[in-house]
PDB file of C-alpha atoms in Angstrom:
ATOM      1  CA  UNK J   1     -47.377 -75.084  13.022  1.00  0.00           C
ATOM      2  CA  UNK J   2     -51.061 -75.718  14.022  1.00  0.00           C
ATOM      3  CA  UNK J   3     -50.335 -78.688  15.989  1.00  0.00           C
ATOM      4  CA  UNK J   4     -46.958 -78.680  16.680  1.00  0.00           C
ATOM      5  CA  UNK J   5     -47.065 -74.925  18.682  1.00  0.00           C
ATOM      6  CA  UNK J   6     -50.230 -73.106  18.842  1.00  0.00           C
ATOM      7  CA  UNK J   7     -52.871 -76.243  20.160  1.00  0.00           C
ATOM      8  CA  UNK J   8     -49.737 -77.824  22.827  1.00  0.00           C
ATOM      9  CA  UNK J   9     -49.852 -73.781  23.706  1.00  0.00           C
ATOM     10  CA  UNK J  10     -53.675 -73.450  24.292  1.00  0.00           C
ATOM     11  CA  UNK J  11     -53.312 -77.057  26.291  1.00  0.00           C
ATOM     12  CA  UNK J  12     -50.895 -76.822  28.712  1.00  0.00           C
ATOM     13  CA  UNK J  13     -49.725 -72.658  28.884  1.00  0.00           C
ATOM     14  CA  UNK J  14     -53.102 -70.704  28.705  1.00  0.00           C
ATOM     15  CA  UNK J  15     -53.355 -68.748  31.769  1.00  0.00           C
ATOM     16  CA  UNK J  16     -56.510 -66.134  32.317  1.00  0.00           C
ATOM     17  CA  UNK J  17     -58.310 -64.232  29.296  1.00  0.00           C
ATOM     18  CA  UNK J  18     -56.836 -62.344  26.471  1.00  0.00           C
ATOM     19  CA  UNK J  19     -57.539 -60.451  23.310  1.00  0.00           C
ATOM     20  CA  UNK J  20     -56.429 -58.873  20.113  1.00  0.00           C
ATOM     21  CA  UNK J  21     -52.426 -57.648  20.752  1.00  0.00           C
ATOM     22  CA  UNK J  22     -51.764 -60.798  23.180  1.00  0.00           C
ATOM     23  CA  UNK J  23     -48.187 -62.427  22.774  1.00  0.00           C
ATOM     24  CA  UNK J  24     -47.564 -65.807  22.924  1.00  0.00           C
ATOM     25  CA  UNK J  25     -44.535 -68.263  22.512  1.00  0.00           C
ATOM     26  CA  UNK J  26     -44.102 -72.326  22.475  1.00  0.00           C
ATOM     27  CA  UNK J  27     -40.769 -73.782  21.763  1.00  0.00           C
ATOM     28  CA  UNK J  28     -39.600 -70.693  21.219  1.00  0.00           C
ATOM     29  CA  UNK J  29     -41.862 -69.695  18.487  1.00  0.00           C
ATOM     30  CA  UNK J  30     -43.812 -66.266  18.743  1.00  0.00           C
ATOM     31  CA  UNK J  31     -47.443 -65.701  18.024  1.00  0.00           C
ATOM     32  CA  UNK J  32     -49.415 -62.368  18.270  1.00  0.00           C
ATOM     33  CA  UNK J  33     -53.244 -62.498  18.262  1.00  0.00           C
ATOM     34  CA  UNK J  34     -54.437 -59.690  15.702  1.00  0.00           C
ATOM     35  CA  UNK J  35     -58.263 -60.546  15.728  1.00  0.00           C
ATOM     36  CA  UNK J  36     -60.727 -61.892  18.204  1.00  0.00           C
ATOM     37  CA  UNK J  37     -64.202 -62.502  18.048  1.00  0.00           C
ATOM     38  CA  UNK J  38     -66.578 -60.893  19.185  1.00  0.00           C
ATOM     39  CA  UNK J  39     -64.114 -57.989  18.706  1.00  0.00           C
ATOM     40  CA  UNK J  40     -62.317 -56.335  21.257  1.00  0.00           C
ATOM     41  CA  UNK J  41     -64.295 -59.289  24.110  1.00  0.00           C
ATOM     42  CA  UNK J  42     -61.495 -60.879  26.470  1.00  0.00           C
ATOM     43  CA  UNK J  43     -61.869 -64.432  26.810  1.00  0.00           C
ATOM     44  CA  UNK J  44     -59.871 -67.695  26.750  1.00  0.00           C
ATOM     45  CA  UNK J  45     -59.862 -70.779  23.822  1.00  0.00           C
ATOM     46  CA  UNK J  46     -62.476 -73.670  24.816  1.00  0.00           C
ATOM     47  CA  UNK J  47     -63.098 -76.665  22.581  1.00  0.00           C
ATOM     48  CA  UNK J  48     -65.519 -74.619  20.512  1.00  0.00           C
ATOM     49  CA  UNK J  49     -63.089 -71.937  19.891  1.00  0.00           C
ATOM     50  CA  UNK J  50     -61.917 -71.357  15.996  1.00  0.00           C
ATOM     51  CA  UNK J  51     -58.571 -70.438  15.326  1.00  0.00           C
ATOM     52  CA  UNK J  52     -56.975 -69.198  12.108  1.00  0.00           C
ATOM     53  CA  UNK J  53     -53.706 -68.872  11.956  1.00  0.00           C
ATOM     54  CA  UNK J  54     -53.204 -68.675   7.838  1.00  0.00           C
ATOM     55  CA  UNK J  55     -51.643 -65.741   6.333  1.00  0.00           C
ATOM     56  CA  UNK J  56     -48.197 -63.771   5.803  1.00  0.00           C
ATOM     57  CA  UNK J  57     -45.629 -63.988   9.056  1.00  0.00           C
ATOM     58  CA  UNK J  58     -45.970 -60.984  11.454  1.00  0.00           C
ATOM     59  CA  UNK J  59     -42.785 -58.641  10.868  1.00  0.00           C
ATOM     60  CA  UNK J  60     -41.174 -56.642  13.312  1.00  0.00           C
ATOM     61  CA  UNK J  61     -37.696 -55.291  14.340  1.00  0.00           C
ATOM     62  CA  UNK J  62     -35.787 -57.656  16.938  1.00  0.00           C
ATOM     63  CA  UNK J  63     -33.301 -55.868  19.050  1.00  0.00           C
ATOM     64  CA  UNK J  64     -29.921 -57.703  19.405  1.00  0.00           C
ATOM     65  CA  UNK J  65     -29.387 -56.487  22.946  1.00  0.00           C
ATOM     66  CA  UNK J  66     -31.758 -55.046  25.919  1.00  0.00           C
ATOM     67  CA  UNK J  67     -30.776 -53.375  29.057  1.00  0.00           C
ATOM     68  CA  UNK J  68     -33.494 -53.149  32.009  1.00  0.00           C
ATOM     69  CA  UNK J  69     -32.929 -51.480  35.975  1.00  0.00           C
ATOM     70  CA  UNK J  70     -35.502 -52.146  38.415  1.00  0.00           C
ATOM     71  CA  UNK J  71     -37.135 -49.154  39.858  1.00  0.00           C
ATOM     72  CA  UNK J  72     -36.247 -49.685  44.723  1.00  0.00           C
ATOM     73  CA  UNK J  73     -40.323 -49.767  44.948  1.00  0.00           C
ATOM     74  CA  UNK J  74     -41.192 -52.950  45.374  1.00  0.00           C
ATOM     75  CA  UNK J  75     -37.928 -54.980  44.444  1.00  0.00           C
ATOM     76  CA  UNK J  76     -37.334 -57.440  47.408  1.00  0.00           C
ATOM     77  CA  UNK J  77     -34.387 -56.751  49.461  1.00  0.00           C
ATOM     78  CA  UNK J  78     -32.679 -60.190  48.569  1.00  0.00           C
ATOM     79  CA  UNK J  79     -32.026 -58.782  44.662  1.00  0.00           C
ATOM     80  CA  UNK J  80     -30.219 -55.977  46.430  1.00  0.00           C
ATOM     81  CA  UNK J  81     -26.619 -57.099  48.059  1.00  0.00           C
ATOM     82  CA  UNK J  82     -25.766 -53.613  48.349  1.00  0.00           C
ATOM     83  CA  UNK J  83     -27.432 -50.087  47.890  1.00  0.00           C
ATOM     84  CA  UNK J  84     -24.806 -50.421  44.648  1.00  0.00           C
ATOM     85  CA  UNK J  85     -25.297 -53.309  43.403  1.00  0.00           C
ATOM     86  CA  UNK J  86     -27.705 -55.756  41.679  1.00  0.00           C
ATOM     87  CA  UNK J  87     -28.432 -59.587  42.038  1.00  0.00           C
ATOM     88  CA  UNK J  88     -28.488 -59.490  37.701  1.00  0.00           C
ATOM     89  CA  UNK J  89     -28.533 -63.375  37.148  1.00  0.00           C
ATOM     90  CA  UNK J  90     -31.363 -63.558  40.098  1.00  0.00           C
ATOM     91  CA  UNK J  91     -33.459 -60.649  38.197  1.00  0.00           C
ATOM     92  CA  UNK J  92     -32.790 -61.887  35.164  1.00  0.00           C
ATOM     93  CA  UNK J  93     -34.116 -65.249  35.907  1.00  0.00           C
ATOM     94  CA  UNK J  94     -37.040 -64.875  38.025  1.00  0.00           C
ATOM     95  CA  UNK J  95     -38.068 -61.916  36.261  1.00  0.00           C
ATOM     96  CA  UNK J  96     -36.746 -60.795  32.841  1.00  0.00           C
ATOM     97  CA  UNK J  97     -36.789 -64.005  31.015  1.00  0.00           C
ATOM     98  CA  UNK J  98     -39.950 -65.811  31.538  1.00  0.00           C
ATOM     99  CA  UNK J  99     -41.980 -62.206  30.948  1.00  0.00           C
ATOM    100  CA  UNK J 100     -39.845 -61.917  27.756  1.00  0.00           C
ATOM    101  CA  UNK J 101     -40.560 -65.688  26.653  1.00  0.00           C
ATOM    102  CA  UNK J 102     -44.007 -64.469  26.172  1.00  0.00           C
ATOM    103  CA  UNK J 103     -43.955 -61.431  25.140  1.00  0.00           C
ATOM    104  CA  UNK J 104     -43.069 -59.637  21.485  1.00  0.00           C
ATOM    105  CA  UNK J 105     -44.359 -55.965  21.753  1.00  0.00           C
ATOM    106  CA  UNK J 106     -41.614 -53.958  20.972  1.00  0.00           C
ATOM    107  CA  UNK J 107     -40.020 -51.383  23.096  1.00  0.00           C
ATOM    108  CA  UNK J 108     -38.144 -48.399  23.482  1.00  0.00           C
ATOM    109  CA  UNK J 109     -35.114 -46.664  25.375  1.00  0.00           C
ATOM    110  CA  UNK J 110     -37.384 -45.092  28.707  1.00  0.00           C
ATOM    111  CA  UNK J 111     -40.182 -47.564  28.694  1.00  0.00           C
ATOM    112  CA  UNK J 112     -41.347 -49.101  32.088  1.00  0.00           C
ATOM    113  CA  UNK J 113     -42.223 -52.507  31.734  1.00  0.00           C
ATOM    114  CA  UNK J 114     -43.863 -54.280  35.245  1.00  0.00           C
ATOM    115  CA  UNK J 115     -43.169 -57.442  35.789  1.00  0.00           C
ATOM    116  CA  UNK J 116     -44.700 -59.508  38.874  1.00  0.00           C
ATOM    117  CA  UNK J 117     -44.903 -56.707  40.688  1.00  0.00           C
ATOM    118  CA  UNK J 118     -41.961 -54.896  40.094  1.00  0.00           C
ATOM    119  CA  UNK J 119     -41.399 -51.972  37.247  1.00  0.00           C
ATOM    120  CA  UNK J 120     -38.653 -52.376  35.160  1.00  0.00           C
ATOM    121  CA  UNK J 121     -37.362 -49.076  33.089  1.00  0.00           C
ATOM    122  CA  UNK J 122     -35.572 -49.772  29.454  1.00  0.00           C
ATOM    123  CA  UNK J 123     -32.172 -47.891  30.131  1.00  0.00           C
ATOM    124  CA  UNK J 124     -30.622 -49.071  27.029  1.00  0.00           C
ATOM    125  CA  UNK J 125     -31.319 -50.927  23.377  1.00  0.00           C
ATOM    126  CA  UNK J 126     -29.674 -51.992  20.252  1.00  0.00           C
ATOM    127  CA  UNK J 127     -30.828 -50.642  17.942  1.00  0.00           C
ATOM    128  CA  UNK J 128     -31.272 -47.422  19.811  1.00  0.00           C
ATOM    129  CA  UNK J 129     -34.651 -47.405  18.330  1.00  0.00           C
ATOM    130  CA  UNK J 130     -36.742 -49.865  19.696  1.00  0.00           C
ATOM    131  CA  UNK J 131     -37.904 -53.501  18.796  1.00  0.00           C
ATOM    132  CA  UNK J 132     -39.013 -56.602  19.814  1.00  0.00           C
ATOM    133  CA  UNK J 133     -37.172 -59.176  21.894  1.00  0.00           C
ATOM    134  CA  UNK J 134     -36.335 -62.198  20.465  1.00  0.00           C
ATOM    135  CA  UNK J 135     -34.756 -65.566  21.379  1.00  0.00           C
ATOM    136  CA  UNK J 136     -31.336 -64.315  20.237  1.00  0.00           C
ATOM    137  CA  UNK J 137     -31.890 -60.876  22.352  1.00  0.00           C
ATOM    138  CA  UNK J 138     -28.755 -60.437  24.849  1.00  0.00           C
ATOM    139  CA  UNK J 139     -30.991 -59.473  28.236  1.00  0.00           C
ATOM    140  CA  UNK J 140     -28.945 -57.464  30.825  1.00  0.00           C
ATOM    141  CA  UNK J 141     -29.642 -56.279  34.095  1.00  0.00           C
ATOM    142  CA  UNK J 142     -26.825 -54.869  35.780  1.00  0.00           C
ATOM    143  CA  UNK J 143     -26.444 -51.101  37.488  1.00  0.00           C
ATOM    144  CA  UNK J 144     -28.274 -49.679  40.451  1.00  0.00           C
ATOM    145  CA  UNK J 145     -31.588 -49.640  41.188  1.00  0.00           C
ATOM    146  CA  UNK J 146     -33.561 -46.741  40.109  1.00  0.00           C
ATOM    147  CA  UNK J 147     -35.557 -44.133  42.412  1.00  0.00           C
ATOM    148  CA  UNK J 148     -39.243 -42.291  41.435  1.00  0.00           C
ATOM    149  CA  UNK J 149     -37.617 -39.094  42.631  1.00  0.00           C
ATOM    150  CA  UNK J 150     -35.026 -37.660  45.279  1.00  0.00           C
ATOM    151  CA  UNK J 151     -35.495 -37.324  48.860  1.00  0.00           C
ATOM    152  CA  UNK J 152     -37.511 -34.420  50.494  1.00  0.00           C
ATOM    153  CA  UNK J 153     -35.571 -31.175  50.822  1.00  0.00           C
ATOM    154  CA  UNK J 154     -33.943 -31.037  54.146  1.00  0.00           C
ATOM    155  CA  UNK J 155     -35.937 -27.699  55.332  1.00  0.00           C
ATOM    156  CA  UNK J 156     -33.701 -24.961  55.431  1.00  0.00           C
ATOM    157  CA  UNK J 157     -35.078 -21.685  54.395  1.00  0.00           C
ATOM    158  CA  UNK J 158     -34.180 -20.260  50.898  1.00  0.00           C
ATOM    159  CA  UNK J 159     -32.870 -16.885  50.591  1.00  0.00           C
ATOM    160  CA  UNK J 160     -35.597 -14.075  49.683  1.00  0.00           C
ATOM    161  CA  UNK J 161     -35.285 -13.249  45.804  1.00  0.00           C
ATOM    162  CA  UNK J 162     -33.459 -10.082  45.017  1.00  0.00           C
ATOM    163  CA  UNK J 163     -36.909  -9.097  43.601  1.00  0.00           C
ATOM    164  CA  UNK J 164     -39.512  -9.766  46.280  1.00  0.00           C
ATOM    165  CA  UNK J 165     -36.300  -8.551  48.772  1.00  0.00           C
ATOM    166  CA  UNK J 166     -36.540  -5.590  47.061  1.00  0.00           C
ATOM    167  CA  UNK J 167     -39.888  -5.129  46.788  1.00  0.00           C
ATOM    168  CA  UNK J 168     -40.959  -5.765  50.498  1.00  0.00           C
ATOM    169  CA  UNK J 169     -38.194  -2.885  51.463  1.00  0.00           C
ATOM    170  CA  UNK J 170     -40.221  -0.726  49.647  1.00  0.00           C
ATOM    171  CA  UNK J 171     -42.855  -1.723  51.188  1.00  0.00           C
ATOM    172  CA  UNK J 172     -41.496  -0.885  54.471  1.00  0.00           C
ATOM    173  CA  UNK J 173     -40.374   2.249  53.493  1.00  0.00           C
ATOM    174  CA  UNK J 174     -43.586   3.495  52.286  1.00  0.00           C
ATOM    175  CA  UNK J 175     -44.862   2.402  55.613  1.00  0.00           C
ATOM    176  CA  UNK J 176     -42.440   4.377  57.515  1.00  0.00           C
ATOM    177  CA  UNK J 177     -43.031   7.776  55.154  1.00  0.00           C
ATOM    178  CA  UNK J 178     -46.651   7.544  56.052  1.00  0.00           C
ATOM    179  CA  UNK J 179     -46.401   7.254  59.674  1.00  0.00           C
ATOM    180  CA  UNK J 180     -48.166   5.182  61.956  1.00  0.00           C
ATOM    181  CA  UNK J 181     -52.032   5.602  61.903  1.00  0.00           C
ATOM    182  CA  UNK J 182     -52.789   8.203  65.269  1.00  0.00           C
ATOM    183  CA  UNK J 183     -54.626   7.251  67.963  1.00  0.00           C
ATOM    184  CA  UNK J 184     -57.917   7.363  68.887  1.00  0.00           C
ATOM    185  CA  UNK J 185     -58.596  10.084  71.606  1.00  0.00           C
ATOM    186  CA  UNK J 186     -58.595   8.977  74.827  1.00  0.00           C
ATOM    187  CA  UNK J 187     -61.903   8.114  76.898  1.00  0.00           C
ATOM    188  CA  UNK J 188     -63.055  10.774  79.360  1.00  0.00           C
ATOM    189  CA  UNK J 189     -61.999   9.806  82.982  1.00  0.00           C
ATOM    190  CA  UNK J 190     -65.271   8.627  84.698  1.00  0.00           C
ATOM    191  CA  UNK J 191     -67.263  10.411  87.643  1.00  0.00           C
ATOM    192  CA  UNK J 192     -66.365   9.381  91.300  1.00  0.00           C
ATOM    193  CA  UNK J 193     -69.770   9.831  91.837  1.00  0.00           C
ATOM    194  CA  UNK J 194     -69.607  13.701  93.551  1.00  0.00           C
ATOM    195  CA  UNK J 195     -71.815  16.474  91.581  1.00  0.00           C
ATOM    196  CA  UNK J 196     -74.264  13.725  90.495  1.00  0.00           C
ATOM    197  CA  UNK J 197     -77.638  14.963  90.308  1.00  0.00           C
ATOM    198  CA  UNK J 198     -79.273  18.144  89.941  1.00  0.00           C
ATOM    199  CA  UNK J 199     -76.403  20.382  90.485  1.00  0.00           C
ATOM    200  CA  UNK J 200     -73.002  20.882  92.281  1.00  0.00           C
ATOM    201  CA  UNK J 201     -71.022  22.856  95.445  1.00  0.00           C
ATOM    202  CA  UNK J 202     -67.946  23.758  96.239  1.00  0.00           C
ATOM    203  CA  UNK J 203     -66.995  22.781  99.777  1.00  0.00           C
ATOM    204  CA  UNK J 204     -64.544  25.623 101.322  1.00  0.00           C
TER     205      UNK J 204
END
């Protein structure tokens, strides 16, 4: 096991740093990292590196069949013939597989997984429950692709609530029982300049 799948891995496949909860396959054999050192560090294996891989098999559920969509953000056109239709063979092998050749966390029905950029939503499993994929999982990626969220509402008003309806016509009405506010007296009309002074005539 040692030599014939986990140092070929570590040789050839290592790619970046990991740590504890890391999946890993080679040949079609799955590994899962459950302890690093120092713990919880991210790193990658060097010549100095120990590894112990003795002790009891990791269990887990495998599902028997998995169904993924791809979410229209971010999927390239060319997996797209139609606005109803899926490339599924294309997805399925530039996407689904080789993430699912290395990885063994299990999932469930309304996961999102991302993959290379694009996010992939679990739409279906067997069992309905959730599990890991294994290398006797059926993979299927056939429908439409999914949306965030629909379109922006077109803009036409919506009709007043009965409530606030009724409420603003008694607003109105109150308004109207009242009366307008009266108005403020008018100015008096200013002097043409006759009279000004000390005191007046009359001019027969």
């Amino acid at each position: 096991m040692y030599h014939e799948h986990i140092v070929p891995y570590f040789h050839t496949k290592q790619v970046g740093e990991f740590s504890e909860g890391f999946d890993f396959s080679h040949e079609g054999v799955r590994f899962s990292v459950i302890g690093v050192l120092p713990e919880k560090s991210y790193g990658v294996v060097g010549r100095e590196t120990e590894i112990f891989y003795e002790g009891p098999a990791v269990e887990r559920k495998v599902l028997e069949r998995l169904q993924l969509l791809p979410f229209e953000d971010g999927l390239p056109e060319k997996y797209r013939p139609s606005k109803l239709m899926l490339d599924g063979d294309a997805l399925l092998r530039d996407y689904v597989r080789p993430h699912f050749e290395q990885r063994s966390a299990p999932l469930a029905p309304g996961d999102v997984v991302p993959i290379q950029g694009v996010r992939f939503k679990v739409v279906a499993c067997r069992p309905s429950e959730g599990g890991g994929v294994g290398r006797d999982t059926e993979l299927v990626c056939q429908g439409v692709a999914l949306r965030e969220a629909f379109g922006p509402s077109t803009g036409a008003a919506r009709p007043a609530r009965p409530k606030a309806a009724a409420a603003k016509a008694a607003i109105a009405k109150a308004a109207a029982a009242r009366g307008a506010p009266a108005a403020p007296p008018a100015p008096p009309p200013e002097s043409d300049g006759a009279g000004q002074g000390g005191g007046g005539c009359t001019v027969s």
